[in-house]
Short mmCIF file of C-alpha atoms in Angstrom, two decimals:
data_model
loop_
_atom_site.label_atom_id
_atom_site.label_comp_id
_atom_site.label_asym_id
_atom_site.label_seq_id
_atom_site.Cartn_x
_atom_site.Cartn_y
_atom_site.Cartn_z
CA SER A 1 96.66 112.90 110.25
CA GLY A 2 97.31 109.36 109.12
CA GLY A 3 98.69 107.64 106.09
CA VAL A 4 100.71 104.92 104.47
CA MET A 5 104.42 104.86 103.78
CA LEU A 6 106.78 102.97 101.50
CA HIS A 7 110.48 102.50 102.20
CA GLY A 8 113.35 100.65 100.62
CA ASP A 9 112.57 97.34 102.35
CA GLY A 10 108.84 97.36 103.00
CA TRP A 11 105.84 99.49 103.90
CA GLY A 12 103.93 100.71 106.92
CA VAL A 13 101.16 102.85 108.37
CA GLN A 14 101.38 105.96 110.52
CA VAL A 15 99.18 108.25 112.58
CA TYR A 16 100.21 111.65 113.96
CA ARG A 17 98.76 114.44 116.06
CA GLY A 18 100.28 117.89 115.73
CA ILE A 19 99.88 120.74 118.23
CA ASN A 20 100.82 124.31 117.31
CA ARG A 21 103.59 125.73 119.52
CA GLY A 22 104.01 128.93 117.56
CA ALA A 23 103.46 130.43 114.12
CA LYS A 24 105.97 128.10 112.49
CA VAL A 25 106.42 125.19 114.90
CA ARG A 26 104.22 122.18 115.64
CA ARG A 27 104.91 119.48 118.20
CA MET A 28 104.23 116.07 116.66
CA ILE A 29 103.28 112.90 118.54
CA GLY A 30 102.69 109.73 116.60
CA LEU A 31 102.87 106.01 116.07
CA GLU A 32 104.23 104.06 113.12
CA ILE A 33 103.98 100.34 112.39
CA VAL A 34 106.42 99.22 109.73
CA GLY A 35 107.33 95.89 108.14
CA MET A 36 111.03 95.39 107.43
CA LYS A 37 112.36 92.94 104.84
CA HIS A 38 115.92 91.75 104.34
CA PRO A 39 117.55 92.89 101.06
CA LYS A 40 118.37 89.27 100.23
CA GLU A 41 114.76 88.07 100.33
CA VAL A 42 113.81 86.44 97.02
CA LYS A 43 110.44 84.72 96.60
CA SER A 44 110.65 81.08 95.56
CA PHE A 45 108.05 78.51 94.49
CA ASN A 46 107.99 74.74 94.48
CA PRO A 47 108.22 73.98 90.72
CA TYR A 48 106.38 70.64 91.01
CA TYR A 49 103.15 71.98 92.55
CA GLU A 50 101.20 74.72 90.77
CA ASP A 51 99.10 75.48 93.86
CA SER A 52 102.05 75.84 96.26
CA ARG A 53 102.44 79.13 98.16
CA GLY A 54 105.50 81.27 97.56
CA TYR A 55 108.12 81.49 100.30
CA PHE A 56 111.41 83.27 100.93
CA TYR A 57 114.18 80.72 101.02
CA GLY A 58 116.49 81.28 103.99
CA LYS A 59 114.12 83.60 105.84
CA SER A 60 113.99 82.62 109.51
CA ASN A 61 111.91 85.44 111.00
CA THR A 62 109.51 88.22 110.03
CA LEU A 63 110.34 91.64 111.49
CA THR A 64 107.70 94.27 112.34
CA MET A 65 108.68 97.55 114.00
CA VAL A 66 106.45 99.63 116.26
CA ARG A 67 107.67 103.23 116.63
CA PRO A 68 106.11 105.60 119.21
CA THR A 69 107.47 108.96 118.10
CA ILE A 70 107.78 112.53 119.36
CA GLY A 71 109.15 115.28 117.17
CA GLY A 72 108.48 118.52 115.37
CA LYS A 73 107.16 120.03 112.16
CA HIS A 74 108.76 123.35 111.20
CA LEU A 75 107.44 125.68 108.52
CA ILE A 76 109.83 126.56 105.69
CA THR A 77 107.43 128.08 103.14
CA ASP A 78 103.79 128.96 103.74
CA LYS A 79 101.07 128.79 101.09
CA ILE A 80 100.82 132.01 99.09
CA ARG A 81 97.40 131.00 97.76
CA ARG A 82 94.90 128.20 98.30
CA THR A 83 96.32 126.12 95.45
CA GLY A 84 99.88 126.50 96.72
CA VAL A 85 102.07 124.10 98.68
CA GLU A 86 103.17 124.45 102.29
CA VAL A 87 106.69 123.11 102.84
CA ASN A 88 107.90 121.91 106.25
CA TYR A 89 110.81 119.96 107.57
CA VAL A 90 109.95 117.24 110.07
CA TRP A 91 111.92 115.21 112.57
CA GLY A 92 111.13 112.55 115.13
CA ILE A 93 112.79 110.28 117.69
CA GLY A 94 111.63 107.49 119.95
CA PRO A 95 112.00 103.83 120.85
CA SER A 96 111.78 101.16 118.17
CA PHE A 97 110.10 97.95 119.29
CA GLY A 98 111.10 95.19 116.91
CA MET A 99 108.73 92.20 116.94
CA LEU A 100 110.41 89.11 115.52
CA LYS A 101 108.05 86.28 114.51
CA PRO A 102 109.44 82.90 113.41
CA VAL A 103 108.70 81.66 109.89
CA TYR A 104 106.79 78.41 109.45
CA LEU A 105 106.78 76.41 106.23
CA GLN A 106 104.91 73.47 104.74
CA ILE A 107 107.43 70.63 104.55
CA GLY A 108 107.14 67.45 102.48
CA ARG A 109 108.12 64.18 104.24
CA PRO A 110 109.96 62.24 102.95
CA ASP A 111 111.46 64.60 100.36
CA VAL A 112 110.44 62.69 97.25
CA ILE A 113 108.02 63.99 94.62
CA PRO A 114 105.09 63.69 95.08
CA TYR A 115 105.37 64.21 98.86
CA PRO A 116 103.59 61.40 100.74
CA ASN A 117 102.92 63.78 103.67
CA ILE A 118 103.07 67.53 104.25
CA TYR A 119 103.70 68.98 107.72
CA VAL A 120 103.90 72.52 109.08
CA GLU A 121 107.29 73.12 110.70
CA ARG A 122 109.32 76.07 111.89
CA TYR A 123 112.02 76.83 109.34
CA ASP A 124 115.37 75.29 110.26
CA PRO A 125 118.18 75.83 107.72
CA SER A 126 119.99 72.71 108.94
CA ILE A 127 117.19 70.34 107.83
CA HIS A 128 115.01 72.30 105.37
CA ASP A 129 115.99 73.06 101.79
CA VAL A 130 114.40 73.42 98.35
CA GLN A 131 114.02 69.63 98.11
CA ASN A 132 111.46 69.40 100.91
CA ILE A 133 109.83 72.86 101.11
CA TYR A 134 106.31 72.72 99.68
CA GLY A 135 105.47 76.36 100.47
CA ARG A 136 104.87 78.85 103.24
CA ALA A 137 102.46 78.21 106.08
CA SER A 138 99.88 80.72 107.37
CA TRP A 139 101.33 84.08 108.44
CA PHE A 140 99.52 83.69 111.78
CA LYS A 141 101.49 80.55 112.63
CA GLY A 142 104.14 81.52 115.17
CA LEU A 143 102.39 84.58 116.62
CA GLY A 144 102.67 83.06 120.09
CA GLU A 145 106.47 82.89 119.71
CA VAL A 146 107.16 86.56 118.95
CA ARG A 147 110.41 87.87 120.46
CA PRO A 148 110.90 91.58 121.24
CA TYR A 149 113.98 93.57 120.20
CA ILE A 150 114.11 97.03 121.77
CA GLY A 151 116.09 99.78 120.09
CA GLY A 152 115.88 103.41 119.04
CA PHE A 153 114.44 105.27 116.08
CA GLY A 154 115.00 108.61 114.34
CA ARG A 155 113.73 110.27 111.18
CA PHE A 156 114.17 113.48 109.19
CA GLY A 157 112.21 114.57 106.16
CA PHE A 158 110.35 117.20 104.19
CA ASN A 159 106.56 117.49 104.20
CA PHE A 160 104.64 119.03 101.28
CA GLU A 161 101.06 119.92 102.26
CA HIS A 162 98.88 120.70 99.23
CA SER A 163 95.25 120.60 100.36
CA GLY A 164 93.00 123.25 98.85
CA GLN A 165 90.91 123.35 102.04
CA ALA A 166 92.12 125.29 105.08
CA SER A 167 90.77 122.65 107.50
CA SER A 168 92.06 119.51 105.76
CA ILE A 169 95.45 117.88 105.32
CA LYS A 170 96.72 116.28 102.13
CA ALA A 171 100.45 115.84 102.12
CA ILE A 172 103.37 113.96 100.65
CA GLU A 173 106.42 113.41 102.82
CA VAL A 174 109.90 112.20 101.86
CA GLY A 175 112.82 111.54 104.13
CA ALA A 176 115.08 109.04 105.82
CA THR A 177 114.78 106.88 108.92
CA VAL A 178 117.18 104.85 111.03
CA ASP A 179 116.38 102.06 113.50
CA ALA A 180 119.22 100.91 115.74
CA PHE A 181 119.28 97.83 117.99
CA PRO A 182 121.88 96.72 120.54
CA THR A 183 122.28 93.35 118.79
CA VAL A 184 121.95 91.95 115.28
CA VAL A 185 118.34 91.13 114.33
CA PRO A 186 118.22 87.63 112.75
CA ILE A 187 115.78 87.93 109.84
CA MET A 188 117.65 85.53 107.55
CA ALA A 189 119.61 82.36 108.13
CA GLU A 190 123.22 83.34 107.55
CA LEU A 191 123.87 81.01 104.62
CA GLU A 192 126.15 81.56 101.62
CA GLY A 193 127.47 84.90 102.82
CA VAL A 194 124.09 86.35 103.87
CA THR A 195 124.41 88.58 106.95
CA ASN A 196 121.85 90.29 109.17
CA LYS A 197 121.83 93.89 110.35
CA GLN A 198 121.83 95.79 113.60
CA PHE A 199 121.15 99.19 111.99
CA PHE A 200 118.37 99.78 109.46
CA PHE A 201 118.76 102.94 107.35
CA GLU A 202 115.92 103.59 104.89
CA PHE A 203 114.55 106.31 102.62
CA TYR A 204 110.78 106.64 102.72
CA LEU A 205 107.80 108.16 100.92
CA ALA A 206 104.53 108.77 102.80
CA VAL A 207 101.06 109.89 101.71
CA GLN A 208 99.05 111.55 104.49
CA PHE A 209 95.46 112.71 105.02
CA GLY A 210 93.87 114.43 107.98
CA LYS A 211 92.10 117.41 109.47
CA LYS A 212 92.99 120.68 111.22
CA TYR A 213 90.79 122.04 113.98
CA ILE A 214 90.80 124.53 116.86
CA GLN A 215 90.13 123.40 120.41
#
């Protein structure tokens, strides 16, 4: 099965393979790729240029998490009829590979309106502020400078499978996840009381589709 998920600070995609280990237990192996925002991110725009691209003031890095996961899916309530709902509880653990990509912005030089020149520069809170930020640069800028942060991941939730076909999967899943890293992950510049986190606790909602088959 595969699907998309929303959580308190972003969204992601997931793919899972389940193998029956009994009448009520399935072993689950999967992969999730999730974007993680900082709660203090607020989109800003340069008020003097209508075509400027929005940016997040103070954001130093973009965080993407890759989660290889192993876990289980345990039946709570089976379907009584085809139109019923199968209820399971699910859990998973695994490493969390945080990929931290630096943010690049379009900077006006010198910082007078209109800007005589616009350059693409890596965001530096000591020299860049709202007076000289024109907008964000391409998301692909900085891909060659990605830094890894290796931590751990865990999740627990409830899965509601409601497909009317015995061989298909249509499910909604709700639960909570936690990603933990050995050091603080610097998403934002720590300005004006803004702090970064080492532990990321989130509630999530996932929509899943897939197929059941016998080997």
